[in-house]
Every structure is written in structure tokens, then in C-alpha cells.
Amino acid sequence: MKKIRKAIFPVGGLGTRFLPATKAMPKEMLPVVDKPIIQYAVEEAWAAGIEECIFVTGRGKSAIEDHFDYSYELQDTLHKRGKSEFLEKVRSCTPKAGQMAYIRQQEALGLGHAVWCARNLIGDEPFAVLLADDMVMADRSCLQQMIEAYEKVGGNIVALEDVPRARTGSYGIVTPKKQTGNLVTASSIVEKPEPEEAPSTLAVIGRYILQPEIFDFLEEKQIGAGGEIQLTDAIAKIIKTQPFHGLLFEGQRFDCGNQLGFLEANIAFALQRPDLKAGMQGFLDKY
Ligand code: G1P
């Protein structure tokens, strides 16, 4: 079984829900406490052993490249001023040379198209996809849990969360066949079904482990839900010939793609911080 070494981060989205904050800044750079959302996703990937991060970007996203770049002036200044704590924070988001790759998605044609844009950088090996909007707070990172499951069952794996039926129209939803512990064997997947048509309430959150054959199906460029090329539709095809599982991961997920989820993540992550916990609790009591 080939190791999962590469991860795709689709970061081409416009971030319209956060306008005007995202007018001149990528939504992935919005901070939860003091770290941009994208850094949480990258750290999750690193913690799971990912060696190469591939960002599928678009216009106006160069701040992401700068964020993960070596910043000589800043580091030198912090070093000279003896600000070792801040220097460490800056260093912690600087990867080794050659670990980050950036490719442009020229048109916003959907998540499936974004993943397809990275096909030549992935080549012929299984890979992960992380959607930074979905933040997961967990003792063992969500992707780590998925890779452990992958090492047992192989094939294609998605992270699953049981959602209220009224919310199925926001997610990819799987048809479960059998469940062993927290691993669900699924027979199909459908993108954003109406509640009354959804095959279950098991929703895909933004973490995937996929086999490279997925690119053959993405190549078909089938237009799906919302008039976009959907990753879900390609997964629905690949699972006719390959194993497909969903992992009910341990941890709490925050949907940072909308304001409330983003605000909740800020509160939850601040409450985890020894230096901020009491202050944040005080604010919560006050309001
Ligand atoms: C995407 C996927 C969907 C998945 C969701 C998770 O949708 O298409 O299948 O359930 O991410 O956040 P989006 O949120 O980009 O509309």
C-alpha cells in the first residue's frame, strides 16, 4: 500500500460570505485566535505525515504563499530584538524548501475541477484533500485518524459527521451499508441532496483520501449540483470499482465557511488556550 505523502488544499474560493473582510484578503487567511485558518489545515496535514502540500489557488491569494514563505526581514528583526517566542511562532509556519506547491485554478468551476487541476503534481499515488473551512479540534488530528483507517482498509476514505436531516442539502451524503466501530462501509454518495431525498444523514466534511484513478473521472468534467464539477460525483463513480469508507472521526468540527461557525471556532479555540481561557470566559459571562 502506497503511503499518503501529498495533500491538496483547494483555496481558490472567493469567500463571498465574509465580504468585505475578504475583498483584498483570502478567506483562508482569516484568523482563528491568532493563526490563519489555512495554517490549522496545514499543521493537521503535517501532523499526519504529509510531506508535500499542493495549494490550488486563484487570483488574489498570494498572501497564502507569503504566509508559508521564509520571511528573512521579520525573522532577523525578531532575532535581534531577542523576541524568541514570536520568532518560534513565525518559524513554525515555515516549511522546508520544496514542501509547498502552488497551482492556479483559472476558473472557479467547482471542487472537482480544483482537485483535477493538481493531477500532474499528484501523479500516480493516493493523496489527501483538506478543505480548510472545515476545522477539526481533536486530540489526534482528523487526517491522522483517516490515515490510520486507510492503512487497514485502503481505497478511498472520507471524514463523516452525522448532521441534522434539515442540513443534508449542504453536504455530500453517503449511503451506509455496514458500520464497524467508527468505520462505515458506504455504497454510494450524492452531493447536496434535499432532506427528503437524502440516503442518510452521514455528511462528508472536508477531508478525503483518494486514489489517483479519481482523476480519470474528474477528467469527464461532468456538471453536477450547483452547475459545478463536483468531487462527490467522481467519488460516486470510483467507488463502483474501489473500496469506499467513511470515518466517523473523533473530534469537534467547526464550519468556518460561515460567520457563526467561524465565531464559534474562535471561542472554542480561545477557551483551549491557557493564556486566554479566563479572559474569554469572562467575556462570555458578560455578554
Ligand atoms: C464541499 C463538498 C461537499 C462536502 C463539503 C464539506 O461542499 O462539495 O460534498 O460535504 O464541502 O464542507 P462546499 O461546502 O464547498 O459547498
mmCIF file of C-alpha atoms and ligand atoms in Angstrom:
data_model
loop_
_atom_site.group_PDB
_atom_site.id
_atom_site.type_symbol
_atom_site.label_atom_id
_atom_site.label_comp_id
_atom_site.label_asym_id
_atom_site.label_seq_id
_atom_site.Cartn_x
_atom_site.Cartn_y
_atom_site.Cartn_z
ATOM 1 C CA MET A 1 0.000 0.000 0.000
ATOM 2 C CA LYS A 2 1.436 3.385 -1.009
ATOM 3 C CA LYS A 3 1.908 5.943 1.757
ATOM 4 C CA ILE A 4 -0.145 9.167 1.667
ATOM 5 C CA ARG A 5 2.561 11.778 1.081
ATOM 6 C CA LYS A 6 0.757 14.580 -0.702
ATOM 7 C CA ALA A 7 -2.234 16.736 0.160
ATOM 8 C CA ILE A 8 -4.294 19.119 -1.944
ATOM 9 C CA PHE A 9 -5.690 22.301 -0.398
ATOM 10 C CA PRO A 10 -8.277 23.911 -2.671
ATOM 11 C CA VAL A 11 -8.048 27.599 -1.769
ATOM 12 C CA GLY A 12 -9.453 29.274 -4.857
ATOM 13 C CA GLY A 13 -12.845 30.214 -3.357
ATOM 14 C CA LEU A 14 -13.947 33.849 -3.303
ATOM 15 C CA GLY A 15 -15.055 33.919 0.322
ATOM 16 C CA THR A 16 -18.179 35.899 -0.511
ATOM 17 C CA ARG A 17 -19.786 35.091 2.845
ATOM 18 C CA PHE A 18 -17.065 37.088 4.572
ATOM 19 C CA LEU A 19 -17.155 40.213 2.416
ATOM 20 C CA PRO A 20 -15.955 42.869 2.893
ATOM 21 C CA ALA A 21 -13.255 41.191 5.053
ATOM 22 C CA THR A 22 -12.255 39.053 2.081
ATOM 23 C CA LYS A 23 -12.242 41.805 -0.511
ATOM 24 C CA ALA A 24 -8.456 42.113 -0.504
ATOM 25 C CA MET A 25 -7.534 39.109 1.642
ATOM 26 C CA PRO A 26 -8.044 35.373 1.063
ATOM 27 C CA LYS A 27 -10.703 33.905 3.348
ATOM 28 C CA GLU A 28 -8.200 31.195 4.287
ATOM 29 C CA MET A 29 -6.101 33.899 5.973
ATOM 30 C CA LEU A 30 -8.875 34.856 8.416
ATOM 31 C CA PRO A 31 -7.507 34.100 11.869
ATOM 32 C CA VAL A 32 -8.970 31.783 14.451
ATOM 33 C CA VAL A 33 -7.428 33.307 17.578
ATOM 34 C CA ASP A 34 -4.005 34.180 16.140
ATOM 35 C CA LYS A 35 -3.478 31.648 13.368
ATOM 36 C CA PRO A 36 -4.937 31.760 9.859
ATOM 37 C CA ILE A 37 -7.481 29.039 9.109
ATOM 38 C CA ILE A 38 -5.237 27.587 6.400
ATOM 39 C CA GLN A 39 -2.404 27.074 8.886
ATOM 40 C CA TYR A 40 -4.570 24.808 11.038
ATOM 41 C CA ALA A 41 -5.235 22.636 7.983
ATOM 42 C CA VAL A 42 -1.559 22.556 7.000
ATOM 43 C CA GLU A 43 -0.499 21.679 10.554
ATOM 44 C CA GLU A 44 -3.100 18.908 10.578
ATOM 45 C CA ALA A 45 -1.573 17.544 7.375
ATOM 46 C CA TRP A 46 1.968 17.766 8.722
ATOM 47 C CA ALA A 47 0.901 16.009 11.938
ATOM 48 C CA ALA A 48 -0.453 13.191 9.759
ATOM 49 C CA GLY A 49 2.889 12.780 7.955
ATOM 50 C CA ILE A 50 2.118 14.723 4.764
ATOM 51 C CA GLU A 51 5.353 15.763 3.032
ATOM 52 C CA GLU A 52 4.041 17.899 0.202
ATOM 53 C CA CYS A 53 1.217 20.449 0.266
ATOM 54 C CA ILE A 54 -0.324 21.468 -3.033
ATOM 55 C CA PHE A 55 -2.450 24.603 -2.980
ATOM 56 C CA VAL A 56 -4.918 25.140 -5.782
ATOM 57 C CA THR A 57 -5.185 28.904 -5.712
ATOM 58 C CA GLY A 58 -6.760 31.720 -7.684
ATOM 59 C CA ARG A 59 -6.333 35.435 -8.177
ATOM 60 C CA GLY A 60 -5.801 37.457 -5.018
ATOM 61 C CA LYS A 61 -4.460 34.542 -2.980
ATOM 62 C CA SER A 62 -0.781 35.457 -2.862
ATOM 63 C CA ALA A 63 -0.959 36.188 0.884
ATOM 64 C CA ILE A 64 -1.149 32.420 1.395
ATOM 65 C CA GLU A 65 2.155 31.940 -0.447
ATOM 66 C CA ASP A 66 3.744 34.750 1.548
ATOM 67 C CA HIS A 67 2.471 33.280 4.796
ATOM 68 C CA PHE A 68 4.256 29.976 4.221
ATOM 69 C CA ASP A 69 7.406 31.603 2.879
ATOM 70 C CA TYR A 70 10.647 32.290 4.708
ATOM 71 C CA SER A 71 10.454 35.840 5.964
ATOM 72 C CA TYR A 72 14.046 36.968 6.348
ATOM 73 C CA GLU A 73 13.470 40.585 7.488
ATOM 74 C CA LEU A 74 10.874 39.632 10.085
ATOM 75 C CA GLN A 75 12.874 36.731 11.482
ATOM 76 C CA ASP A 76 16.088 38.742 11.570
ATOM 77 C CA THR A 77 14.389 41.636 13.383
ATOM 78 C CA LEU A 78 12.746 39.336 15.928
ATOM 79 C CA HIS A 79 16.061 37.552 16.453
ATOM 80 C CA LYS A 80 17.983 40.812 17.015
ATOM 81 C CA ARG A 81 15.343 42.003 19.472
ATOM 82 C CA GLY A 82 15.505 38.737 21.404
ATOM 83 C CA LYS A 83 11.810 38.004 20.759
ATOM 84 C CA SER A 84 12.305 34.264 20.748
ATOM 85 C CA GLU A 85 8.671 33.386 21.475
ATOM 86 C CA PHE A 86 7.434 35.293 18.409
ATOM 87 C CA LEU A 87 10.330 34.028 16.322
ATOM 88 C CA GLU A 88 9.248 30.483 17.116
ATOM 89 C CA LYS A 89 5.693 31.267 16.007
ATOM 90 C CA VAL A 90 6.979 32.567 12.687
ATOM 91 C CA ARG A 91 9.313 29.600 12.232
ATOM 92 C CA SER A 92 6.533 27.118 12.969
ATOM 93 C CA CYS A 93 4.721 28.051 9.770
ATOM 94 C CA THR A 94 7.796 27.928 7.547
ATOM 95 C CA PRO A 95 8.038 24.577 5.769
ATOM 96 C CA LYS A 96 11.223 23.045 4.446
ATOM 97 C CA ALA A 97 12.202 24.167 0.955
ATOM 98 C CA GLY A 98 10.201 22.422 -1.741
ATOM 99 C CA GLN A 99 7.367 21.247 0.518
ATOM 100 C CA MET A 100 4.744 23.640 -0.830
ATOM 101 C CA ALA A 101 3.496 23.870 -4.399
ATOM 102 C CA TYR A 102 1.006 26.338 -5.843
ATOM 103 C CA ILE A 103 -1.069 25.910 -8.926
ATOM 104 C CA ARG A 104 -3.807 28.146 -10.283
ATOM 105 C CA GLN A 105 -7.358 27.155 -10.938
ATOM 106 C CA GLN A 106 -8.044 29.643 -13.711
ATOM 107 C CA GLU A 107 -11.824 29.406 -13.497
ATOM 108 C CA ALA A 108 -13.976 28.646 -10.449
ATOM 109 C CA LEU A 109 -15.658 25.548 -11.902
ATOM 110 C CA GLY A 110 -16.121 23.607 -8.676
ATOM 111 C CA LEU A 111 -14.273 21.494 -6.116
ATOM 112 C CA GLY A 112 -13.860 18.583 -8.522
ATOM 113 C CA HIS A 113 -12.212 20.879 -11.030
ATOM 114 C CA ALA A 114 -9.923 22.348 -8.361
ATOM 115 C CA VAL A 115 -8.693 18.874 -7.379
ATOM 116 C CA TRP A 116 -8.272 17.928 -11.063
ATOM 117 C CA CYS A 117 -6.025 20.976 -11.553
ATOM 118 C CA ALA A 118 -3.455 19.303 -9.259
ATOM 119 C CA ARG A 119 -3.364 15.998 -11.193
ATOM 120 C CA ASN A 120 0.143 16.411 -12.626
ATOM 121 C CA LEU A 121 1.585 17.326 -9.241
ATOM 122 C CA ILE A 122 -0.004 14.262 -7.633
ATOM 123 C CA GLY A 123 0.943 11.753 -10.324
ATOM 124 C CA ASP A 124 0.197 8.097 -9.687
ATOM 125 C CA GLU A 125 -0.214 7.876 -5.930
ATOM 126 C CA PRO A 126 -3.012 8.182 -3.369
ATOM 127 C CA PHE A 127 -3.404 11.585 -1.789
ATOM 128 C CA ALA A 128 -5.383 13.626 0.735
ATOM 129 C CA VAL A 129 -7.653 16.623 0.190
ATOM 130 C CA LEU A 130 -8.272 19.092 3.013
ATOM 131 C CA LEU A 131 -10.862 21.867 2.867
ATOM 132 C CA ALA A 132 -9.558 24.484 5.280
ATOM 133 C CA ASP A 133 -13.062 25.824 6.005
ATOM 134 C CA ASP A 134 -13.758 22.669 7.975
ATOM 135 C CA MET A 135 -11.658 22.991 11.112
ATOM 136 C CA VAL A 136 -11.412 19.996 13.402
ATOM 137 C CA MET A 137 -10.422 20.188 17.049
ATOM 138 C CA ALA A 138 -9.177 16.757 18.047
ATOM 139 C CA ASP A 139 -6.540 15.067 20.205
ATOM 140 C CA ARG A 140 -5.403 13.039 17.196
ATOM 141 C CA SER A 141 -5.774 15.056 14.017
ATOM 142 C CA CYS A 142 -8.697 14.122 11.802
ATOM 143 C CA LEU A 143 -6.429 13.297 8.853
ATOM 144 C CA GLN A 144 -4.224 11.193 11.126
ATOM 145 C CA GLN A 145 -7.278 9.162 12.151
ATOM 146 C CA MET A 146 -8.193 8.721 8.489
ATOM 147 C CA ILE A 147 -4.695 7.596 7.526
ATOM 148 C CA GLU A 148 -4.765 5.017 10.312
ATOM 149 C CA ALA A 149 -8.073 3.736 8.923
ATOM 150 C CA TYR A 150 -6.613 3.817 5.399
ATOM 151 C CA GLU A 151 -3.716 1.637 6.476
ATOM 152 C CA LYS A 152 -6.279 -1.013 7.446
ATOM 153 C CA VAL A 153 -8.790 -0.827 4.592
ATOM 154 C CA GLY A 154 -7.111 1.084 1.723
ATOM 155 C CA GLY A 155 -9.156 2.581 -1.102
ATOM 156 C CA ASN A 156 -10.971 5.880 -0.728
ATOM 157 C CA ILE A 157 -11.971 7.398 2.611
ATOM 158 C CA VAL A 158 -13.969 10.472 3.610
ATOM 159 C CA ALA A 159 -14.489 12.001 7.050
ATOM 160 C CA LEU A 160 -18.111 11.769 8.177
ATOM 161 C CA GLU A 161 -20.297 13.633 10.616
ATOM 162 C CA ASP A 162 -23.915 12.873 11.447
ATOM 163 C CA VAL A 163 -25.841 16.090 10.711
ATOM 164 C CA PRO A 164 -29.473 17.112 11.280
ATOM 165 C CA ARG A 165 -31.611 15.956 8.327
ATOM 166 C CA ALA A 166 -32.549 19.550 7.545
ATOM 167 C CA ARG A 167 -28.863 20.223 6.700
ATOM 168 C CA THR A 168 -28.224 17.462 4.128
ATOM 169 C CA GLY A 169 -28.529 19.987 1.299
ATOM 170 C CA SER A 170 -25.183 21.495 2.324
ATOM 171 C CA TYR A 171 -23.087 18.335 2.099
ATOM 172 C CA GLY A 172 -22.063 15.225 0.260
ATOM 173 C CA ILE A 173 -24.154 12.442 1.835
ATOM 174 C CA VAL A 174 -23.236 8.742 1.820
ATOM 175 C CA THR A 175 -25.383 5.604 1.716
ATOM 176 C CA PRO A 176 -24.110 3.393 4.539
ATOM 177 C CA LYS A 177 -24.003 -0.372 4.044
ATOM 178 C CA LYS A 178 -22.365 -1.538 7.239
ATOM 179 C CA GLN A 179 -20.632 0.008 10.254
ATOM 180 C CA THR A 180 -17.713 -1.474 12.184
ATOM 181 C CA GLY A 181 -16.733 0.728 15.115
ATOM 182 C CA ASN A 182 -16.446 4.204 13.659
ATOM 183 C CA LEU A 183 -15.754 2.989 10.119
ATOM 184 C CA VAL A 184 -18.705 2.997 7.735
ATOM 185 C CA THR A 185 -18.673 0.983 4.512
ATOM 186 C CA ALA A 186 -20.644 3.056 2.035
ATOM 187 C CA SER A 187 -22.171 2.056 -1.286
ATOM 188 C CA SER A 188 -22.786 5.477 -2.792
ATOM 189 C CA ILE A 189 -22.502 9.210 -2.300
ATOM 190 C CA VAL A 190 -24.609 12.105 -3.523
ATOM 191 C CA GLU A 191 -23.920 15.839 -3.491
ATOM 192 C CA LYS A 192 -26.247 18.097 -1.509
ATOM 193 C CA PRO A 193 -29.496 16.080 -1.581
ATOM 194 C CA GLU A 194 -32.725 17.631 -0.293
ATOM 195 C CA PRO A 195 -33.564 16.316 3.200
ATOM 196 C CA GLU A 196 -36.442 14.202 1.930
ATOM 197 C CA GLU A 197 -34.201 12.573 -0.707
ATOM 198 C CA ALA A 198 -31.033 12.114 1.339
ATOM 199 C CA PRO A 199 -29.967 8.456 1.669
ATOM 200 C CA SER A 200 -28.801 9.110 5.266
ATOM 201 C CA THR A 201 -27.661 11.960 7.485
ATOM 202 C CA LEU A 202 -23.986 10.975 7.278
ATOM 203 C CA ALA A 203 -22.326 14.041 5.783
ATOM 204 C CA VAL A 204 -18.863 14.372 4.292
ATOM 205 C CA ILE A 205 -16.754 17.016 5.929
ATOM 206 C CA GLY A 206 -13.767 18.407 4.100
ATOM 207 C CA ARG A 207 -11.239 15.575 4.466
ATOM 208 C CA TYR A 208 -10.658 12.963 1.788
ATOM 209 C CA ILE A 209 -8.166 10.219 0.987
ATOM 210 C CA LEU A 210 -8.419 9.387 -2.686
ATOM 211 C CA GLN A 211 -6.820 7.068 -5.210
ATOM 212 C CA PRO A 212 -5.229 8.615 -8.318
ATOM 213 C CA GLU A 213 -7.814 6.958 -10.609
ATOM 214 C CA ILE A 214 -10.196 9.692 -9.391
ATOM 215 C CA PHE A 215 -8.560 11.950 -11.996
ATOM 216 C CA ASP A 216 -9.931 9.752 -14.805
ATOM 217 C CA PHE A 217 -13.439 10.505 -13.558
ATOM 218 C CA LEU A 218 -12.760 14.187 -12.912
ATOM 219 C CA GLU A 219 -11.479 14.368 -16.472
ATOM 220 C CA GLU A 220 -15.058 13.753 -17.665
ATOM 221 C CA LYS A 221 -15.890 17.197 -16.250
ATOM 222 C CA GLN A 222 -19.476 16.211 -15.511
ATOM 223 C CA ILE A 223 -21.520 19.171 -14.349
ATOM 224 C CA GLY A 224 -23.291 18.406 -11.090
ATOM 225 C CA ALA A 225 -25.069 20.139 -8.216
ATOM 226 C CA GLY A 226 -24.988 23.928 -8.384
ATOM 227 C CA GLY A 227 -23.768 23.779 -12.001
ATOM 228 C CA GLU A 228 -20.263 22.837 -10.779
ATOM 229 C CA ILE A 229 -17.849 19.966 -11.385
ATOM 230 C CA GLN A 230 -18.269 18.087 -8.119
ATOM 231 C CA LEU A 231 -15.664 15.903 -6.417
ATOM 232 C CA THR A 232 -18.589 13.918 -4.996
ATOM 233 C CA ASP A 233 -19.728 12.857 -8.487
ATOM 234 C CA ALA A 234 -16.267 11.496 -9.322
ATOM 235 C CA ILE A 235 -16.185 9.640 -5.992
ATOM 236 C CA ALA A 236 -19.614 8.154 -6.795
ATOM 237 C CA LYS A 237 -18.024 6.654 -9.925
ATOM 238 C CA ILE A 238 -14.704 5.460 -8.492
ATOM 239 C CA ILE A 239 -16.424 3.529 -5.709
ATOM 240 C CA LYS A 240 -18.029 1.209 -8.234
ATOM 241 C CA THR A 241 -14.573 -0.357 -8.638
ATOM 242 C CA GLN A 242 -12.691 0.500 -5.439
ATOM 243 C CA PRO A 243 -13.316 0.287 -1.678
ATOM 244 C CA PHE A 244 -15.020 3.311 -0.117
ATOM 245 C CA HIS A 245 -15.331 4.059 3.569
ATOM 246 C CA GLY A 246 -16.410 6.934 5.752
ATOM 247 C CA LEU A 247 -14.775 7.564 9.097
ATOM 248 C CA LEU A 248 -16.872 8.976 11.931
ATOM 249 C CA PHE A 249 -13.843 10.799 13.293
ATOM 250 C CA GLU A 250 -13.286 11.719 16.934
ATOM 251 C CA GLY A 251 -13.231 15.461 17.473
ATOM 252 C CA GLN A 252 -15.273 18.582 17.003
ATOM 253 C CA ARG A 253 -15.693 20.170 13.628
ATOM 254 C CA PHE A 254 -16.302 23.861 13.007
ATOM 255 C CA ASP A 255 -17.691 25.116 9.726
ATOM 256 C CA CYS A 256 -15.581 28.221 9.215
ATOM 257 C CA GLY A 257 -17.230 28.774 5.842
ATOM 258 C CA ASN A 258 -19.938 30.804 7.576
ATOM 259 C CA GLN A 259 -19.822 33.555 10.174
ATOM 260 C CA LEU A 260 -21.354 31.664 13.089
ATOM 261 C CA GLY A 261 -19.157 28.604 12.665
ATOM 262 C CA PHE A 262 -16.121 30.859 12.384
ATOM 263 C CA LEU A 263 -17.072 32.763 15.534
ATOM 264 C CA GLU A 264 -17.719 29.527 17.403
ATOM 265 C CA ALA A 265 -14.287 28.242 16.373
ATOM 266 C CA ASN A 266 -12.698 31.404 17.738
ATOM 267 C CA ILE A 267 -14.436 30.955 21.074
ATOM 268 C CA ALA A 268 -13.705 27.230 21.306
ATOM 269 C CA PHE A 269 -10.029 27.573 20.351
ATOM 270 C CA ALA A 270 -9.555 30.551 22.691
ATOM 271 C CA LEU A 271 -11.043 28.541 25.559
ATOM 272 C CA GLN A 272 -8.396 25.881 24.883
ATOM 273 C CA ARG A 273 -5.601 28.395 25.363
ATOM 274 C CA PRO A 274 -4.288 28.682 28.937
ATOM 275 C CA ASP A 275 -3.352 32.350 28.351
ATOM 276 C CA LEU A 276 -6.807 33.314 27.001
ATOM 277 C CA LYS A 277 -9.238 30.956 28.692
ATOM 278 C CA ALA A 278 -10.131 33.061 31.738
ATOM 279 C CA GLY A 279 -10.443 36.261 29.723
ATOM 280 C CA MET A 280 -12.656 34.624 27.107
ATOM 281 C CA GLN A 281 -14.820 33.024 29.779
ATOM 282 C CA GLY A 282 -15.208 36.457 31.337
ATOM 283 C CA PHE A 283 -16.423 37.894 28.017
ATOM 284 C CA LEU A 284 -18.883 35.056 27.545
ATOM 285 C CA ASP A 285 -20.321 35.658 31.005
ATOM 286 C CA LYS A 286 -20.504 39.395 30.350
ATOM 287 C CA TYR A 287 -22.410 39.121 27.067
HETATM 288 C C1 G1P B 1 -17.931 20.670 -0.263
HETATM 289 C C2 G1P B 1 -18.266 19.322 -0.880
HETATM 290 C C3 G1P B 1 -19.309 18.594 -0.024
HETATM 291 C C4 G1P B 1 -18.805 18.468 1.396
HETATM 292 C C5 G1P B 1 -18.454 19.861 1.953
HETATM 293 C C6 G1P B 1 -17.810 19.758 3.315
HETATM 294 O O1 G1P B 1 -19.073 21.498 -0.367
HETATM 295 O O2 G1P B 1 -18.726 19.504 -2.203
HETATM 296 O O3 G1P B 1 -19.554 17.315 -0.556
HETATM 297 O O4 G1P B 1 -19.775 17.842 2.194
HETATM 298 O O5 G1P B 1 -17.531 20.543 1.092
HETATM 299 O O6 G1P B 1 -17.623 21.013 3.877
HETATM 300 P P1 G1P B 1 -18.997 23.112 -0.182
HETATM 301 O O7 G1P B 1 -19.005 23.349 1.294
HETATM 302 O O8 G1P B 1 -17.728 23.559 -0.823
HETATM 303 O O9 G1P B 1 -20.223 23.636 -0.838
#
